[in-house]
Amino acid sequence: MRNQFKKVATLLAALTLTGAVQAADKTITLGSEGYYPPFNFFNSAGQLQGLDIDVGNALCEQLQAKCNWVATDWDGIIPALNAKKFDAIIASMSINEKRKKVVSFTDPYYFNGIRFVAAKDTQTEPVTPESMAGKIIGTQSGTGEVEILKQYFPDSDIKLYPKLDDSLLDLNSGRVDYVLASQFVLSAWLEKDEGQCCQFTGPAFIPDSVAGTGIAVRKNDTALLDDLNGALSAIIENGTYDQIRSKYFSVDITSRPENASALFNSQ
């Protein structure tokens, strides 16, 4: 009996050790963009950094896994996920119905209000579809901002860019009249030398259909989705998320701004 007990104990120990090794060796490959500071950007060494990256690393640590980061252009990031180039997207992606048809999302980890920015001498307060008629508005292609502009500003000239930085360069040089983008991203740009030309115009808002910013996984990857949601809840509860947030923002980023329809349907 003792020998049988020893065999069982040895087997259990081996299984436990095997599980520990597997957990230690577990790698989650995460996709991001790198051109959306302060959420994701490249440092001087070409490494991805930003709030998205810090959140992803914290989730991997919570799951006792190693993070492997892959930088991908925004326009191809969902196809790359579904082609299994990585396991999840952490790139400040808004949760909306169109994207939910092809990927699944975690719970939101922040709400990203969007806002217009223009040259300081621009006189368009308040911002309305009528006041923006005929104006050139730049934004990044493939974002929720494109749909907002098409829906509420049909008489404006919408110019799309593969990277948000390109639209801001054109705003600085006067080739576009406005740029619509994340208020957090624009706030960081306005503090830089190249952003001294410009200022916010109009209030922050959010598309009615957007349910916040989440992490995207493949539709059938329910196990990873559950793991990420559990880890996200854990880092929020233990204070890790707030430590990350405070590195980049002094304000709350978890409150939902006003809906676009409330601002522009009544105009």
PDB file of C-alpha atoms in Angstrom:
ATOM      1  CA  MET A   1       0.000   0.000   0.000  1.00  0.00           C
ATOM      2  CA  ARG A   2       2.840   2.378   0.887  1.00  0.00           C
ATOM      3  CA  ASN A   3       4.528   1.659  -2.445  1.00  0.00           C
ATOM      4  CA  GLN A   4       1.246   2.290  -4.281  1.00  0.00           C
ATOM      5  CA  PHE A   5       0.804   5.572  -2.385  1.00  0.00           C
ATOM      6  CA  LYS A   6       4.370   6.563  -3.298  1.00  0.00           C
ATOM      7  CA  LYS A   7       3.666   5.857  -6.951  1.00  0.00           C
ATOM      8  CA  VAL A   8       0.511   7.985  -6.896  1.00  0.00           C
ATOM      9  CA  ALA A   9       2.312  10.802  -5.053  1.00  0.00           C
ATOM     10  CA  THR A  10       5.197  10.664  -7.518  1.00  0.00           C
ATOM     11  CA  LEU A  11       2.772  10.764 -10.457  1.00  0.00           C
ATOM     12  CA  LEU A  12       0.904  13.739  -8.988  1.00  0.00           C
ATOM     13  CA  ALA A  13       4.169  15.576  -8.392  1.00  0.00           C
ATOM     14  CA  ALA A  14       5.233  14.925 -11.959  1.00  0.00           C
ATOM     15  CA  LEU A  15       1.916  16.176 -13.304  1.00  0.00           C
ATOM     16  CA  THR A  16       2.144  19.288 -11.127  1.00  0.00           C
ATOM     17  CA  LEU A  17       5.684  19.956 -12.307  1.00  0.00           C
ATOM     18  CA  THR A  18       4.635  19.436 -15.919  1.00  0.00           C
ATOM     19  CA  GLY A  19       1.794  21.929 -15.469  1.00  0.00           C
ATOM     20  CA  ALA A  20       4.149  24.458 -13.894  1.00  0.00           C
ATOM     21  CA  VAL A  21       6.582  24.098 -16.758  1.00  0.00           C
ATOM     22  CA  GLN A  22       3.801  24.503 -19.277  1.00  0.00           C
ATOM     23  CA  ALA A  23       2.540  27.619 -17.480  1.00  0.00           C
ATOM     24  CA  ALA A  24       6.051  29.040 -17.348  1.00  0.00           C
ATOM     25  CA  ASP A  25       6.579  28.279 -21.034  1.00  0.00           C
ATOM     26  CA  LYS A  26       3.215  29.672 -22.141  1.00  0.00           C
ATOM     27  CA  THR A  27       3.518  32.498 -24.666  1.00  0.00           C
ATOM     28  CA  ILE A  28       0.744  34.821 -25.787  1.00  0.00           C
ATOM     29  CA  THR A  29       1.485  36.654 -29.031  1.00  0.00           C
ATOM     30  CA  LEU A  30      -0.095  40.091 -29.082  1.00  0.00           C
ATOM     31  CA  GLY A  31      -0.556  42.412 -32.041  1.00  0.00           C
ATOM     32  CA  SER A  32      -0.404  46.208 -31.874  1.00  0.00           C
ATOM     33  CA  GLU A  33       0.265  49.081 -34.259  1.00  0.00           C
ATOM     34  CA  GLY A  34       2.907  51.472 -32.943  1.00  0.00           C
ATOM     35  CA  TYR A  35       1.621  54.766 -34.371  1.00  0.00           C
ATOM     36  CA  TYR A  36      -0.977  55.755 -31.767  1.00  0.00           C
ATOM     37  CA  PRO A  37       0.831  57.444 -28.864  1.00  0.00           C
ATOM     38  CA  PRO A  38       0.522  57.372 -25.926  1.00  0.00           C
ATOM     39  CA  PHE A  39      -1.386  54.090 -26.311  1.00  0.00           C
ATOM     40  CA  ASN A  40       1.106  52.335 -28.595  1.00  0.00           C
ATOM     41  CA  PHE A  41       4.311  53.721 -30.099  1.00  0.00           C
ATOM     42  CA  PHE A  42       7.926  52.823 -30.834  1.00  0.00           C
ATOM     43  CA  ASN A  43      10.733  53.948 -28.555  1.00  0.00           C
ATOM     44  CA  SER A  44      14.196  54.938 -29.837  1.00  0.00           C
ATOM     45  CA  ALA A  45      15.180  51.275 -29.900  1.00  0.00           C
ATOM     46  CA  GLY A  46      12.220  50.358 -32.100  1.00  0.00           C
ATOM     47  CA  GLN A  47      10.361  48.584 -29.292  1.00  0.00           C
ATOM     48  CA  LEU A  48       6.624  48.902 -28.729  1.00  0.00           C
ATOM     49  CA  GLN A  49       5.621  50.960 -25.713  1.00  0.00           C
ATOM     50  CA  GLY A  50       2.516  52.709 -24.381  1.00  0.00           C
ATOM     51  CA  LEU A  51      -0.574  52.085 -22.292  1.00  0.00           C
ATOM     52  CA  ASP A  52      -1.755  49.228 -24.539  1.00  0.00           C
ATOM     53  CA  ILE A  53       1.607  47.527 -24.233  1.00  0.00           C
ATOM     54  CA  ASP A  54       1.762  47.965 -20.461  1.00  0.00           C
ATOM     55  CA  VAL A  55      -1.749  46.564 -20.090  1.00  0.00           C
ATOM     56  CA  GLY A  56      -0.856  43.595 -22.293  1.00  0.00           C
ATOM     57  CA  ASN A  57       2.296  42.868 -20.312  1.00  0.00           C
ATOM     58  CA  ALA A  58       0.339  43.092 -17.043  1.00  0.00           C
ATOM     59  CA  LEU A  59      -2.243  40.632 -18.380  1.00  0.00           C
ATOM     60  CA  CYS A  60       0.489  38.195 -19.427  1.00  0.00           C
ATOM     61  CA  GLU A  61       2.061  38.463 -15.976  1.00  0.00           C
ATOM     62  CA  GLN A  62      -1.312  37.833 -14.353  1.00  0.00           C
ATOM     63  CA  LEU A  63      -1.740  34.754 -16.560  1.00  0.00           C
ATOM     64  CA  GLN A  64       1.838  33.610 -15.815  1.00  0.00           C
ATOM     65  CA  ALA A  65       2.649  33.796 -19.505  1.00  0.00           C
ATOM     66  CA  LYS A  66       5.286  35.442 -21.656  1.00  0.00           C
ATOM     67  CA  CYS A  67       4.209  38.264 -23.976  1.00  0.00           C
ATOM     68  CA  ASN A  68       5.439  38.239 -27.571  1.00  0.00           C
ATOM     69  CA  TRP A  69       4.616  41.496 -29.401  1.00  0.00           C
ATOM     70  CA  VAL A  70       4.102  41.873 -33.139  1.00  0.00           C
ATOM     71  CA  ALA A  71       3.739  45.285 -34.821  1.00  0.00           C
ATOM     72  CA  THR A  72       1.244  45.382 -37.704  1.00  0.00           C
ATOM     73  CA  ASP A  73      -0.227  48.166 -39.832  1.00  0.00           C
ATOM     74  CA  TRP A  74      -3.694  49.160 -38.671  1.00  0.00           C
ATOM     75  CA  ASP A  75      -5.499  48.386 -41.937  1.00  0.00           C
ATOM     76  CA  GLY A  76      -4.370  44.772 -41.847  1.00  0.00           C
ATOM     77  CA  ILE A  77      -4.463  44.077 -38.130  1.00  0.00           C
ATOM     78  CA  ILE A  78      -7.772  42.152 -37.986  1.00  0.00           C
ATOM     79  CA  PRO A  79      -6.947  40.008 -41.049  1.00  0.00           C
ATOM     80  CA  ALA A  80      -3.568  39.255 -39.434  1.00  0.00           C
ATOM     81  CA  LEU A  81      -5.303  38.131 -36.237  1.00  0.00           C
ATOM     82  CA  ASN A  82      -7.631  35.833 -38.140  1.00  0.00           C
ATOM     83  CA  ALA A  83      -4.658  34.508 -40.118  1.00  0.00           C
ATOM     84  CA  LYS A  84      -3.153  33.518 -36.721  1.00  0.00           C
ATOM     85  CA  LYS A  85      -0.200  35.903 -36.943  1.00  0.00           C
ATOM     86  CA  PHE A  86      -0.938  36.608 -33.256  1.00  0.00           C
ATOM     87  CA  ASP A  87      -3.429  35.563 -30.583  1.00  0.00           C
ATOM     88  CA  ALA A  88      -4.996  38.901 -29.658  1.00  0.00           C
ATOM     89  CA  ILE A  89      -5.000  42.574 -30.634  1.00  0.00           C
ATOM     90  CA  ILE A  90      -4.226  45.203 -27.996  1.00  0.00           C
ATOM     91  CA  ALA A  91      -4.153  48.371 -30.075  1.00  0.00           C
ATOM     92  CA  SER A  92      -6.818  50.716 -28.681  1.00  0.00           C
ATOM     93  CA  MET A  93      -9.464  49.095 -30.864  1.00  0.00           C
ATOM     94  CA  SER A  94     -13.010  50.383 -30.367  1.00  0.00           C
ATOM     95  CA  ILE A  95     -15.666  47.748 -29.787  1.00  0.00           C
ATOM     96  CA  ASN A  96     -18.423  48.088 -32.396  1.00  0.00           C
ATOM     97  CA  GLU A  97     -20.966  45.865 -34.124  1.00  0.00           C
ATOM     98  CA  LYS A  98     -19.106  45.723 -37.446  1.00  0.00           C
ATOM     99  CA  ARG A  99     -15.923  44.417 -35.839  1.00  0.00           C
ATOM    100  CA  LYS A 100     -17.862  42.041 -33.579  1.00  0.00           C
ATOM    101  CA  LYS A 101     -18.961  40.162 -36.685  1.00  0.00           C
ATOM    102  CA  VAL A 102     -15.376  39.028 -37.337  1.00  0.00           C
ATOM    103  CA  VAL A 103     -13.687  39.079 -33.899  1.00  0.00           C
ATOM    104  CA  SER A 104     -14.680  38.801 -30.245  1.00  0.00           C
ATOM    105  CA  PHE A 105     -13.862  41.458 -27.653  1.00  0.00           C
ATOM    106  CA  THR A 106     -13.009  41.460 -23.985  1.00  0.00           C
ATOM    107  CA  ASP A 107     -14.667  43.816 -21.546  1.00  0.00           C
ATOM    108  CA  PRO A 108     -13.618  47.459 -22.159  1.00  0.00           C
ATOM    109  CA  TYR A 109     -10.381  48.628 -20.547  1.00  0.00           C
ATOM    110  CA  TYR A 110     -11.022  52.312 -21.299  1.00  0.00           C
ATOM    111  CA  PHE A 111     -13.348  54.711 -23.111  1.00  0.00           C
ATOM    112  CA  ASN A 112     -11.758  56.782 -25.822  1.00  0.00           C
ATOM    113  CA  GLY A 113     -13.594  60.021 -26.518  1.00  0.00           C
ATOM    114  CA  ILE A 114     -12.860  61.561 -29.915  1.00  0.00           C
ATOM    115  CA  ARG A 115     -12.493  65.253 -30.664  1.00  0.00           C
ATOM    116  CA  PHE A 116     -11.674  67.725 -33.411  1.00  0.00           C
ATOM    117  CA  VAL A 117      -8.435  69.685 -33.448  1.00  0.00           C
ATOM    118  CA  ALA A 118      -7.791  72.714 -35.658  1.00  0.00           C
ATOM    119  CA  ALA A 119      -5.431  75.643 -36.120  1.00  0.00           C
ATOM    120  CA  LYS A 120      -5.633  78.162 -33.288  1.00  0.00           C
ATOM    121  CA  ASP A 121      -7.019  80.881 -35.552  1.00  0.00           C
ATOM    122  CA  THR A 122      -9.942  78.705 -36.716  1.00  0.00           C
ATOM    123  CA  GLN A 123     -13.301  80.139 -35.642  1.00  0.00           C
ATOM    124  CA  THR A 124     -15.833  77.297 -35.646  1.00  0.00           C
ATOM    125  CA  GLU A 125     -17.358  77.159 -32.160  1.00  0.00           C
ATOM    126  CA  PRO A 126     -19.626  75.367 -31.731  1.00  0.00           C
ATOM    127  CA  VAL A 127     -18.730  72.514 -34.081  1.00  0.00           C
ATOM    128  CA  THR A 128     -21.731  71.630 -36.262  1.00  0.00           C
ATOM    129  CA  PRO A 129     -22.226  69.788 -39.545  1.00  0.00           C
ATOM    130  CA  GLU A 130     -23.143  73.147 -41.074  1.00  0.00           C
ATOM    131  CA  SER A 131     -20.030  74.971 -39.831  1.00  0.00           C
ATOM    132  CA  MET A 132     -17.834  72.154 -41.162  1.00  0.00           C
ATOM    133  CA  ALA A 133     -19.456  72.031 -44.623  1.00  0.00           C
ATOM    134  CA  GLY A 134     -16.792  72.292 -47.332  1.00  0.00           C
ATOM    135  CA  LYS A 135     -13.954  71.942 -44.822  1.00  0.00           C
ATOM    136  CA  ILE A 136     -11.218  69.332 -45.244  1.00  0.00           C
ATOM    137  CA  ILE A 137     -11.209  66.916 -42.305  1.00  0.00           C
ATOM    138  CA  GLY A 138      -8.409  64.379 -41.906  1.00  0.00           C
ATOM    139  CA  THR A 139      -8.479  61.152 -39.933  1.00  0.00           C
ATOM    140  CA  GLN A 140      -6.938  57.685 -39.932  1.00  0.00           C
ATOM    141  CA  SER A 141      -8.484  55.120 -42.267  1.00  0.00           C
ATOM    142  CA  GLY A 142     -10.146  52.060 -40.768  1.00  0.00           C
ATOM    143  CA  THR A 143     -11.178  53.835 -37.564  1.00  0.00           C
ATOM    144  CA  GLY A 144     -14.556  54.656 -36.041  1.00  0.00           C
ATOM    145  CA  GLU A 145     -13.873  58.303 -36.798  1.00  0.00           C
ATOM    146  CA  VAL A 146     -14.399  57.582 -40.509  1.00  0.00           C
ATOM    147  CA  GLU A 147     -17.950  56.392 -39.877  1.00  0.00           C
ATOM    148  CA  ILE A 148     -18.689  59.416 -37.683  1.00  0.00           C
ATOM    149  CA  LEU A 149     -17.566  61.799 -40.420  1.00  0.00           C
ATOM    150  CA  LYS A 150     -19.582  60.015 -43.100  1.00  0.00           C
ATOM    151  CA  GLN A 151     -22.707  59.961 -40.950  1.00  0.00           C
ATOM    152  CA  TYR A 152     -22.720  63.430 -39.434  1.00  0.00           C
ATOM    153  CA  PHE A 153     -20.497  65.512 -41.755  1.00  0.00           C
ATOM    154  CA  PRO A 154     -21.512  64.460 -45.281  1.00  0.00           C
ATOM    155  CA  ASP A 155     -20.847  67.923 -46.705  1.00  0.00           C
ATOM    156  CA  SER A 156     -17.234  67.975 -45.519  1.00  0.00           C
ATOM    157  CA  ASP A 157     -14.260  66.796 -47.591  1.00  0.00           C
ATOM    158  CA  ILE A 158     -12.987  63.712 -45.742  1.00  0.00           C
ATOM    159  CA  LYS A 159      -9.326  62.848 -46.279  1.00  0.00           C
ATOM    160  CA  LEU A 160      -8.088  59.466 -45.013  1.00  0.00           C
ATOM    161  CA  TYR A 161      -4.543  58.577 -43.959  1.00  0.00           C
ATOM    162  CA  PRO A 162      -2.890  55.218 -43.232  1.00  0.00           C
ATOM    163  CA  LYS A 163      -1.326  56.726 -40.086  1.00  0.00           C
ATOM    164  CA  LEU A 164      -2.718  59.433 -37.817  1.00  0.00           C
ATOM    165  CA  ASP A 165       0.688  61.167 -37.733  1.00  0.00           C
ATOM    166  CA  ASP A 166       0.355  61.904 -41.445  1.00  0.00           C
ATOM    167  CA  SER A 167      -2.946  63.709 -40.955  1.00  0.00           C
ATOM    168  CA  LEU A 168      -1.448  65.810 -38.166  1.00  0.00           C
ATOM    169  CA  LEU A 169       1.478  66.786 -40.400  1.00  0.00           C
ATOM    170  CA  ASP A 170      -1.016  67.993 -42.994  1.00  0.00           C
ATOM    171  CA  LEU A 171      -2.956  69.906 -40.333  1.00  0.00           C
ATOM    172  CA  ASN A 172       0.247  71.598 -39.194  1.00  0.00           C
ATOM    173  CA  SER A 173       1.070  72.590 -42.772  1.00  0.00           C
ATOM    174  CA  GLY A 174      -2.474  73.770 -43.544  1.00  0.00           C
ATOM    175  CA  ARG A 175      -3.343  71.057 -46.065  1.00  0.00           C
ATOM    176  CA  VAL A 176      -6.361  70.025 -43.957  1.00  0.00           C
ATOM    177  CA  ASP A 177      -8.615  72.194 -41.815  1.00  0.00           C
ATOM    178  CA  TYR A 178      -9.355  69.719 -39.035  1.00  0.00           C
ATOM    179  CA  VAL A 179      -8.325  66.324 -37.722  1.00  0.00           C
ATOM    180  CA  LEU A 180     -10.692  64.037 -35.819  1.00  0.00           C
ATOM    181  CA  ALA A 181      -9.075  61.513 -33.495  1.00  0.00           C
ATOM    182  CA  SER A 182      -8.767  60.295 -29.904  1.00  0.00           C
ATOM    183  CA  GLN A 183      -8.798  63.174 -27.447  1.00  0.00           C
ATOM    184  CA  PHE A 184      -6.005  61.474 -25.485  1.00  0.00           C
ATOM    185  CA  VAL A 185      -3.776  61.021 -28.509  1.00  0.00           C
ATOM    186  CA  LEU A 186      -4.434  64.582 -29.670  1.00  0.00           C
ATOM    187  CA  SER A 187      -3.828  65.959 -26.170  1.00  0.00           C
ATOM    188  CA  ALA A 188      -0.350  64.400 -26.155  1.00  0.00           C
ATOM    189  CA  TRP A 189       0.339  65.817 -29.649  1.00  0.00           C
ATOM    190  CA  LEU A 190      -0.783  69.331 -28.667  1.00  0.00           C
ATOM    191  CA  GLU A 191       1.842  69.355 -25.918  1.00  0.00           C
ATOM    192  CA  LYS A 192       4.639  68.783 -28.446  1.00  0.00           C
ATOM    193  CA  ASP A 193       6.351  71.487 -30.493  1.00  0.00           C
ATOM    194  CA  GLU A 194       4.606  70.392 -33.686  1.00  0.00           C
ATOM    195  CA  GLY A 195       1.242  70.663 -31.939  1.00  0.00           C
ATOM    196  CA  GLN A 196       1.667  74.275 -30.850  1.00  0.00           C
ATOM    197  CA  CYS A 197      -0.103  75.364 -34.039  1.00  0.00           C
ATOM    198  CA  CYS A 198      -3.378  73.937 -32.980  1.00  0.00           C
ATOM    199  CA  GLN A 199      -6.043  73.467 -30.313  1.00  0.00           C
ATOM    200  CA  PHE A 200      -9.155  71.460 -29.541  1.00  0.00           C
ATOM    201  CA  THR A 201     -12.433  72.688 -30.968  1.00  0.00           C
ATOM    202  CA  GLY A 202     -15.763  71.330 -29.786  1.00  0.00           C
ATOM    203  CA  PRO A 203     -16.432  68.772 -27.028  1.00  0.00           C
ATOM    204  CA  ALA A 204     -15.340  65.142 -26.789  1.00  0.00           C
ATOM    205  CA  PHE A 205     -17.870  62.523 -27.906  1.00  0.00           C
ATOM    206  CA  ILE A 206     -18.157  58.842 -28.747  1.00  0.00           C
ATOM    207  CA  PRO A 207     -20.062  56.900 -31.425  1.00  0.00           C
ATOM    208  CA  ASP A 208     -23.356  55.561 -30.068  1.00  0.00           C
ATOM    209  CA  SER A 209     -22.477  52.043 -31.204  1.00  0.00           C
ATOM    210  CA  VAL A 210     -19.066  51.963 -29.513  1.00  0.00           C
ATOM    211  CA  ALA A 211     -18.942  50.002 -26.271  1.00  0.00           C
ATOM    212  CA  GLY A 212     -15.500  51.186 -25.218  1.00  0.00           C
ATOM    213  CA  THR A 213     -12.015  49.984 -26.128  1.00  0.00           C
ATOM    214  CA  GLY A 214     -11.303  46.267 -25.864  1.00  0.00           C
ATOM    215  CA  ILE A 215      -8.917  43.461 -26.715  1.00  0.00           C
ATOM    216  CA  ALA A 216      -9.827  41.472 -29.835  1.00  0.00           C
ATOM    217  CA  VAL A 217      -9.445  37.701 -30.210  1.00  0.00           C
ATOM    218  CA  ARG A 218     -10.563  35.248 -32.895  1.00  0.00           C
ATOM    219  CA  LYS A 219     -14.265  34.401 -32.770  1.00  0.00           C
ATOM    220  CA  ASN A 220     -13.754  30.792 -31.692  1.00  0.00           C
ATOM    221  CA  ASP A 221     -11.028  31.482 -29.124  1.00  0.00           C
ATOM    222  CA  THR A 222     -13.355  31.489 -26.113  1.00  0.00           C
ATOM    223  CA  ALA A 223     -10.748  30.092 -23.712  1.00  0.00           C
ATOM    224  CA  LEU A 224      -8.333  32.964 -24.325  1.00  0.00           C
ATOM    225  CA  LEU A 225     -11.207  35.458 -24.139  1.00  0.00           C
ATOM    226  CA  ASP A 226     -12.186  34.117 -20.712  1.00  0.00           C
ATOM    227  CA  ASP A 227      -8.559  34.169 -19.558  1.00  0.00           C
ATOM    228  CA  LEU A 228      -8.079  37.775 -20.664  1.00  0.00           C
ATOM    229  CA  ASN A 229     -11.327  38.939 -19.064  1.00  0.00           C
ATOM    230  CA  GLY A 230     -10.348  37.257 -15.801  1.00  0.00           C
ATOM    231  CA  ALA A 231      -6.885  38.777 -15.881  1.00  0.00           C
ATOM    232  CA  LEU A 232      -8.294  42.207 -16.748  1.00  0.00           C
ATOM    233  CA  SER A 233     -10.649  42.086 -13.768  1.00  0.00           C
ATOM    234  CA  ALA A 234      -7.743  41.041 -11.552  1.00  0.00           C
ATOM    235  CA  ILE A 235      -5.400  43.892 -12.551  1.00  0.00           C
ATOM    236  CA  ILE A 236      -8.210  46.402 -12.101  1.00  0.00           C
ATOM    237  CA  GLU A 237      -9.030  45.061  -8.639  1.00  0.00           C
ATOM    238  CA  ASN A 238      -5.412  44.837  -7.431  1.00  0.00           C
ATOM    239  CA  GLY A 239      -4.535  48.374  -8.552  1.00  0.00           C
ATOM    240  CA  THR A 240      -2.140  47.443 -11.360  1.00  0.00           C
ATOM    241  CA  TYR A 241      -4.349  48.998 -14.030  1.00  0.00           C
ATOM    242  CA  ASP A 242      -4.556  52.317 -12.192  1.00  0.00           C
ATOM    243  CA  GLN A 243      -0.763  52.397 -11.820  1.00  0.00           C
ATOM    244  CA  ILE A 244      -0.459  51.946 -15.587  1.00  0.00           C
ATOM    245  CA  ARG A 245      -3.104  54.566 -16.325  1.00  0.00           C
ATOM    246  CA  SER A 246      -1.423  57.137 -14.069  1.00  0.00           C
ATOM    247  CA  LYS A 247       1.811  56.880 -16.113  1.00  0.00           C
ATOM    248  CA  TYR A 248       0.020  58.378 -19.101  1.00  0.00           C
ATOM    249  CA  PHE A 249      -3.048  60.240 -17.837  1.00  0.00           C
ATOM    250  CA  SER A 250      -3.935  62.208 -14.726  1.00  0.00           C
ATOM    251  CA  VAL A 251      -7.655  61.949 -15.537  1.00  0.00           C
ATOM    252  CA  ASP A 252     -10.144  59.092 -15.466  1.00  0.00           C
ATOM    253  CA  ILE A 253     -10.294  57.224 -18.758  1.00  0.00           C
ATOM    254  CA  THR A 254     -13.011  54.783 -17.718  1.00  0.00           C
ATOM    255  CA  SER A 255     -16.013  57.164 -18.004  1.00  0.00           C
ATOM    256  CA  ARG A 256     -18.045  57.208 -21.233  1.00  0.00           C
ATOM    257  CA  PRO A 257     -18.208  60.612 -23.037  1.00  0.00           C
ATOM    258  CA  GLU A 258     -21.406  61.986 -24.588  1.00  0.00           C
ATOM    259  CA  ASN A 259     -22.890  60.148 -27.579  1.00  0.00           C
ATOM    260  CA  ALA A 260     -22.355  61.650 -31.037  1.00  0.00           C
ATOM    261  CA  SER A 261     -26.079  61.557 -31.798  1.00  0.00           C
ATOM    262  CA  ALA A 262     -26.843  63.739 -28.778  1.00  0.00           C
ATOM    263  CA  LEU A 263     -24.470  66.399 -30.131  1.00  0.00           C
ATOM    264  CA  PHE A 264     -25.064  66.329 -33.877  1.00  0.00           C
ATOM    265  CA  ASN A 265     -28.574  64.993 -34.538  1.00  0.00           C
ATOM    266  CA  SER A 266     -30.061  68.053 -32.876  1.00  0.00           C
ATOM    267  CA  GLN A 267     -28.020  70.486 -34.966  1.00  0.00           C
TER     268      GLN A 267
END
